[in-house]
Amino acid sequence: MMDLSLTVGDLTLVYQEENPGDRSTVFFMHGNSNSSRLWHKQYKDHRFSGYRLIAFDLPAHGKSDAVPDPGNDYSLPFLARIMAEAVSSLDNGKPYILAGLSLGTNIVAEMLAYDLTPAGIILAGPDVVGGTYTLEKAVKPGTEAGVLFEDTAPEEAVGRYAAMASLSGDVSDRQLLIDDYYRVKPPFRSELLKTAIDGRFSDEIALLQDSGLPVLVIFGKDEQLLNTNYLDEAPFALWEGCIVKIPGASHFVNLDQPEAFNQLVGSYLQARLSV
C-alpha cells in the first residue's frame, strides 16, 4: 500500500488506503503508540473488499507530523478535531464507519462532538470515559500500560507491555508494536498524560449515547490491560444488544484473532452500510 497524505491546519497526516473509489468507507484510528500498520490483518481480508478502507497515522505517530511548537496540544478534543477534519475531507460524501482501537476509541467518541454523521461506530479494546466510567475503572492495576505515558521507556518494559497487550502467535506482530512505540514523536505521551490529569477530555459515554447509533464493542476475552466488564451497564446502544468478547485475544484483538474480528466487523458493515 502507498503512503498518502493530507494537510489539516499545520499538520500533514499520512494514511493508507485500500480499495479506493467512490464507495462507503471505514476509517480506522489506531491506539496510543501504534500506527496505521496496526490494521494490516484487515487490509486484504475478502470481507472488506467491497469497502474503501482508510487507516491513519495519528498526529505524532508513524509518518504523520507532530503538532508544531509552541503549545503542542495533544488533548483528546484536539486530536478528535484534527481527525474529524480529516474524515470530512476524505469521506467522498458517502456513508462511513468510524473504527477505533484503544486510544483510538476515545478519539472516535470525541469526534462525535464535531458534527460528523457516521453510519456506525466500532470500538475495539475500548477505554472510553465519562461520568462514572473512569479510566481507573477501565484499566487493570499492575500492568505495564504506564509506558504509554512516558516519552522514553526501556525496551524491556515496552516488551513486557507488548507481551501483555498481544497474544498473537506471530512474533512479528509483537515486534510491530515495539517498533511503532519508538516511532512516536515526543512529547506526545507525556503531554497526553498532562491533559488527562487536567481533565481535558469530553464525556465520551454521553457522546456515544447521544449519537443514537448501535455501537459494536469488542474486547479480547483474555484482555490483560483493561477490565472487560466496565462497560457492561453503559447507557449507549450496543449492536445486537451485547458486548462481544473474543477468546484467545488480549488488547489488540484484531491482531490476536483476526478471523473472528474480521468476521464480526464484516457483519457489522453489511448491516450498517450500503455497498
Tab-separated table of C-alpha atoms in Angstrom:
chain	number	residue	atom	x	y	z
A	1	MET	CA	0.000	0.000	0.000
A	2	MET	CA	1.184	3.506	-0.817
A	3	ASP	CA	1.548	6.315	1.678
A	4	LEU	CA	-0.971	9.066	1.022
A	5	SER	CA	-1.251	12.336	2.890
A	6	LEU	CA	-3.458	15.324	3.548
A	7	THR	CA	-2.927	18.567	5.403
A	8	VAL	CA	-5.129	19.609	8.301
A	9	GLY	CA	-4.177	23.035	9.618
A	10	ASP	CA	-0.408	22.940	10.136
A	11	LEU	CA	-0.265	19.138	10.218
A	12	THR	CA	0.441	16.635	7.482
A	13	LEU	CA	-1.325	13.355	8.212
A	14	VAL	CA	-0.230	10.175	6.476
A	15	TYR	CA	-2.727	7.408	5.781
A	16	GLN	CA	-3.070	4.098	3.985
A	17	GLU	CA	-5.933	3.414	1.589
A	18	GLU	CA	-7.235	0.080	0.315
A	19	ASN	CA	-9.956	-0.384	-2.314
A	20	PRO	CA	-10.037	3.263	-3.434
A	21	GLY	CA	-13.036	4.542	-5.298
A	22	ASP	CA	-16.419	6.123	-4.830
A	23	ARG	CA	-17.756	3.790	-2.172
A	24	SER	CA	-18.562	3.612	1.535
A	25	THR	CA	-15.530	3.960	3.788
A	26	VAL	CA	-14.248	2.515	7.039
A	27	PHE	CA	-11.903	4.922	8.828
A	28	PHE	CA	-9.514	3.182	11.236
A	29	MET	CA	-7.992	5.011	14.231
A	30	HIS	CA	-5.132	3.201	15.973
A	31	GLY	CA	-4.162	3.471	19.625
A	32	ASN	CA	-1.516	5.242	21.664
A	33	SER	CA	1.959	4.475	20.244
A	34	ASN	CA	0.705	2.453	17.269
A	35	SER	CA	0.386	3.364	13.597
A	36	SER	CA	-1.725	2.560	10.555
A	37	ARG	CA	0.240	-0.700	10.353
A	38	LEU	CA	-1.831	-1.963	13.288
A	39	TRP	CA	-4.604	-2.833	10.819
A	40	HIS	CA	-2.504	-4.916	8.416
A	41	LYS	CA	-4.621	-8.035	9.027
A	42	GLN	CA	-7.719	-6.144	7.957
A	43	TYR	CA	-6.488	-4.503	4.717
A	44	LYS	CA	-6.646	-7.566	2.478
A	45	ASP	CA	-9.457	-9.549	4.085
A	46	HIS	CA	-12.064	-10.563	1.497
A	47	ARG	CA	-14.878	-9.474	3.797
A	48	PHE	CA	-13.840	-5.864	3.283
A	49	SER	CA	-13.293	-5.980	-0.474
A	50	GLY	CA	-16.485	-4.005	-1.113
A	51	TYR	CA	-15.449	-1.128	1.127
A	52	ARG	CA	-12.899	1.628	0.958
A	53	LEU	CA	-10.529	1.282	3.920
A	54	ILE	CA	-8.527	4.218	5.276
A	55	ALA	CA	-6.129	3.823	8.193
A	56	PHE	CA	-4.474	6.946	9.584
A	57	ASP	CA	-1.223	7.595	11.350
A	58	LEU	CA	-2.456	9.829	14.168
A	59	PRO	CA	-0.578	13.083	14.866
A	60	ALA	CA	2.971	12.368	16.144
A	61	HIS	CA	2.618	8.677	15.198
A	62	GLY	CA	4.052	6.715	12.319
A	63	LYS	CA	4.827	9.075	9.449
A	64	SER	CA	2.410	11.851	10.460
A	65	ASP	CA	3.639	15.208	11.717
A	66	ALA	CA	3.933	16.146	15.339
A	67	VAL	CA	1.982	19.184	16.474
A	68	PRO	CA	4.287	22.180	15.922
A	69	ASP	CA	5.821	24.008	18.853
A	70	PRO	CA	4.866	26.046	20.751
A	71	GLY	CA	1.851	24.735	22.586
A	72	ASN	CA	1.787	21.210	21.185
A	73	ASP	CA	-1.731	20.244	22.163
A	74	TYR	CA	-2.303	16.511	22.472
A	75	SER	CA	-5.577	16.617	24.340
A	76	LEU	CA	-8.274	14.214	23.185
A	77	PRO	CA	-10.602	17.004	21.972
A	78	PHE	CA	-7.771	18.492	19.887
A	79	LEU	CA	-6.845	15.137	18.378
A	80	ALA	CA	-10.523	14.455	17.681
A	81	ARG	CA	-10.958	17.802	15.911
A	82	ILE	CA	-7.962	17.095	13.665
A	83	MET	CA	-9.223	13.623	12.806
A	84	ALA	CA	-12.792	14.833	12.269
A	85	GLU	CA	-11.486	17.326	9.706
A	86	ALA	CA	-9.501	14.557	8.051
A	87	VAL	CA	-12.570	12.307	7.803
A	88	SER	CA	-14.675	15.155	6.413
A	89	SER	CA	-12.022	15.752	3.755
A	90	LEU	CA	-11.964	12.104	2.663
A	91	ASP	CA	-15.491	10.731	3.056
A	92	ASN	CA	-16.496	11.485	-0.575
A	93	GLY	CA	-19.983	12.324	0.618
A	94	LYS	CA	-20.658	8.607	1.074
A	95	PRO	CA	-21.667	6.676	4.217
A	96	TYR	CA	-18.803	5.761	6.505
A	97	ILE	CA	-17.935	3.895	9.676
A	98	LEU	CA	-15.582	5.105	12.414
A	99	ALA	CA	-13.482	2.314	13.923
A	100	GLY	CA	-11.005	2.740	16.755
A	101	LEU	CA	-8.838	0.618	18.997
A	102	SER	CA	-7.629	1.615	22.481
A	103	LEU	CA	-6.887	5.371	22.452
A	104	GLY	CA	-8.469	5.356	19.018
A	105	THR	CA	-11.802	4.590	20.712
A	106	ASN	CA	-11.504	7.749	22.809
A	107	ILE	CA	-10.746	9.752	19.683
A	108	VAL	CA	-13.660	8.216	17.769
A	109	ALA	CA	-16.052	9.053	20.602
A	110	GLU	CA	-14.692	12.605	20.927
A	111	MET	CA	-15.036	13.100	17.145
A	112	LEU	CA	-18.804	12.914	17.575
A	113	ALA	CA	-18.669	16.435	19.056
A	114	TYR	CA	-17.601	17.798	15.643
A	115	ASP	CA	-20.748	17.406	13.520
A	116	LEU	CA	-19.837	14.076	11.978
A	117	THR	CA	-22.592	11.706	10.859
A	118	PRO	CA	-21.132	8.187	10.711
A	119	ALA	CA	-23.324	5.242	9.812
A	120	GLY	CA	-21.790	3.227	12.621
A	121	ILE	CA	-19.095	3.034	15.279
A	122	ILE	CA	-16.711	0.199	16.138
A	123	LEU	CA	-14.817	0.260	19.443
A	124	ALA	CA	-12.159	-2.436	19.940
A	125	GLY	CA	-10.346	-2.661	23.272
A	126	PRO	CA	-12.187	0.488	24.363
A	127	ASP	CA	-11.322	2.667	27.338
A	128	VAL	CA	-13.920	5.368	26.698
A	129	VAL	CA	-14.720	7.521	29.715
A	130	GLY	CA	-17.393	9.832	31.032
A	131	GLY	CA	-19.344	10.336	34.251
A	132	THR	CA	-18.846	7.331	36.498
A	133	TYR	CA	-16.994	5.478	33.737
A	134	THR	CA	-13.457	6.481	34.651
A	135	LEU	CA	-10.055	5.384	33.408
A	136	GLU	CA	-9.379	3.963	36.877
A	137	LYS	CA	-12.307	1.577	36.391
A	138	ALA	CA	-11.234	0.678	32.874
A	139	VAL	CA	-7.548	-0.121	33.413
A	140	LYS	CA	-6.413	-3.161	35.367
A	141	PRO	CA	-3.853	-2.477	38.101
A	142	GLY	CA	-0.339	-3.844	37.848
A	143	THR	CA	0.041	-3.661	34.075
A	144	GLU	CA	2.849	-2.151	32.000
A	145	ALA	CA	0.470	0.434	30.486
A	146	GLY	CA	2.487	3.182	32.172
A	147	VAL	CA	4.952	3.109	29.267
A	148	LEU	CA	2.197	4.665	27.146
A	149	PHE	CA	2.569	7.897	29.122
A	150	GLU	CA	6.368	8.116	29.091
A	151	ASP	CA	8.258	9.724	26.230
A	152	THR	CA	11.029	7.182	26.630
A	153	ALA	CA	10.955	3.796	28.320
A	154	PRO	CA	13.388	0.863	28.473
A	155	GLU	CA	12.897	-1.727	25.778
A	156	GLU	CA	12.415	-4.371	28.482
A	157	ALA	CA	9.354	-2.528	29.820
A	158	VAL	CA	7.996	-1.917	26.324
A	159	GLY	CA	8.498	-5.603	25.546
A	160	ARG	CA	6.570	-6.604	28.653
A	161	TYR	CA	3.760	-4.234	27.653
A	162	ALA	CA	3.637	-5.730	24.148
A	163	ALA	CA	3.539	-9.263	25.589
A	164	MET	CA	0.564	-8.338	27.776
A	165	ALA	CA	-1.222	-6.404	25.041
A	166	SER	CA	-0.998	-9.067	22.323
A	167	LEU	CA	-1.286	-12.840	22.477
A	168	SER	CA	-0.627	-13.245	18.750
A	169	GLY	CA	1.397	-16.310	17.856
A	170	ASP	CA	3.123	-14.271	15.165
A	171	VAL	CA	6.233	-12.740	16.740
A	172	SER	CA	6.257	-10.051	14.051
A	173	ASP	CA	3.024	-8.617	15.486
A	174	ARG	CA	4.660	-8.032	18.854
A	175	GLN	CA	7.724	-6.540	17.174
A	176	LEU	CA	5.463	-4.210	15.201
A	177	LEU	CA	4.046	-2.881	18.476
A	178	ILE	CA	7.539	-2.298	19.857
A	179	ASP	CA	8.802	-0.643	16.683
A	180	ASP	CA	5.794	1.675	16.462
A	181	TYR	CA	6.258	2.631	20.110
A	182	TYR	CA	9.680	4.070	19.334
A	183	ARG	CA	8.432	5.883	16.226
A	184	VAL	CA	6.213	8.212	18.291
A	185	LYS	CA	7.458	11.785	18.294
A	186	PRO	CA	7.933	13.288	21.754
A	187	PRO	CA	6.421	14.840	23.748
A	188	PHE	CA	3.193	13.120	22.680
A	189	ARG	CA	2.924	10.622	25.529
A	190	SER	CA	3.890	12.968	28.368
A	191	GLU	CA	1.656	15.749	27.026
A	192	LEU	CA	-1.270	13.344	26.661
A	193	LEU	CA	-0.821	12.410	30.314
A	194	LYS	CA	-0.821	16.074	31.359
A	195	THR	CA	-4.071	16.753	29.518
A	196	ALA	CA	-5.688	13.706	31.120
A	197	ILE	CA	-4.624	14.814	34.599
A	198	ASP	CA	-6.038	18.274	33.846
A	199	GLY	CA	-9.360	16.724	32.849
A	200	ARG	CA	-9.168	17.889	29.254
A	201	PHE	CA	-11.493	15.326	27.750
A	202	SER	CA	-15.192	15.114	26.980
A	203	ASP	CA	-17.945	12.902	28.351
A	204	GLU	CA	-17.359	10.250	25.728
A	205	ILE	CA	-20.081	7.984	27.099
A	206	ALA	CA	-22.643	10.763	26.634
A	207	LEU	CA	-21.410	11.469	23.107
A	208	LEU	CA	-21.846	7.812	22.178
A	209	GLN	CA	-25.291	7.751	23.770
A	210	ASP	CA	-26.384	10.950	22.030
A	211	SER	CA	-25.287	9.589	18.639
A	212	GLY	CA	-28.141	7.091	18.770
A	213	LEU	CA	-26.001	4.642	16.805
A	214	PRO	CA	-25.695	0.946	17.635
A	215	VAL	CA	-22.056	0.603	18.666
A	216	LEU	CA	-20.082	-2.581	18.011
A	217	VAL	CA	-17.939	-3.075	21.135
A	218	ILE	CA	-15.247	-5.753	21.004
A	219	PHE	CA	-12.878	-6.894	23.741
A	220	GLY	CA	-10.424	-9.730	23.822
A	221	LYS	CA	-11.816	-12.187	26.346
A	222	ASP	CA	-8.278	-12.656	27.670
A	223	GLU	CA	-7.613	-8.901	27.839
A	224	GLN	CA	-4.704	-8.223	30.197
A	225	LEU	CA	-4.746	-4.406	30.274
A	226	LEU	CA	-8.430	-3.496	30.661
A	227	ASN	CA	-11.408	-4.651	32.688
A	228	THR	CA	-13.666	-6.112	30.027
A	229	ASN	CA	-16.808	-5.695	32.136
A	230	TYR	CA	-16.520	-1.980	32.894
A	231	LEU	CA	-18.897	-1.004	30.062
A	232	ASP	CA	-21.477	-3.724	30.712
A	233	GLU	CA	-24.037	-1.224	32.048
A	234	ALA	CA	-23.054	1.747	29.862
A	235	PRO	CA	-26.082	3.677	28.557
A	236	PHE	CA	-25.212	3.850	24.859
A	237	ALA	CA	-26.810	1.488	22.352
A	238	LEU	CA	-24.988	-1.766	21.594
A	239	TRP	CA	-25.186	-3.573	18.277
A	240	GLU	CA	-27.287	-6.703	18.754
A	241	GLY	CA	-27.600	-5.734	22.418
A	242	CYS	CA	-24.285	-7.104	23.664
A	243	ILE	CA	-20.560	-6.540	24.082
A	244	VAL	CA	-18.511	-9.153	22.216
A	245	LYS	CA	-15.547	-10.774	23.973
A	246	ILE	CA	-13.394	-12.849	21.635
A	247	PRO	CA	-11.496	-15.776	23.226
A	248	GLY	CA	-7.763	-16.067	22.746
A	249	ALA	CA	-7.232	-12.335	22.413
A	250	SER	CA	-5.853	-9.631	24.657
A	251	HIS	CA	-5.902	-5.879	23.997
A	252	PHE	CA	-5.034	-5.994	20.288
A	253	VAL	CA	-7.911	-8.278	19.433
A	254	ASN	CA	-7.592	-7.505	15.702
A	255	LEU	CA	-4.049	-8.919	15.696
A	256	ASP	CA	-4.645	-11.816	18.064
A	257	GLN	CA	-7.805	-13.232	16.472
A	258	PRO	CA	-8.144	-11.602	13.054
A	259	GLU	CA	-10.511	-14.240	11.647
A	260	ALA	CA	-13.085	-13.771	14.409
A	261	PHE	CA	-12.555	-9.993	14.478
A	262	ASN	CA	-12.902	-9.574	10.708
A	263	GLN	CA	-15.973	-11.784	10.521
A	264	LEU	CA	-17.672	-9.748	13.224
A	265	VAL	CA	-16.724	-6.399	11.698
A	266	GLY	CA	-17.778	-7.628	8.244
A	267	SER	CA	-21.241	-8.478	9.572
A	268	TYR	CA	-21.497	-5.032	11.150
A	269	LEU	CA	-20.509	-3.318	7.896
A	270	GLN	CA	-23.112	-5.287	5.956
A	271	ALA	CA	-25.750	-4.217	8.452
A	272	ARG	CA	-24.764	-0.549	8.577
A	273	LEU	CA	-23.503	0.313	5.077
A	274	SER	CA	-24.984	0.073	1.612
A	275	VAL	CA	-22.338	-1.414	-0.670
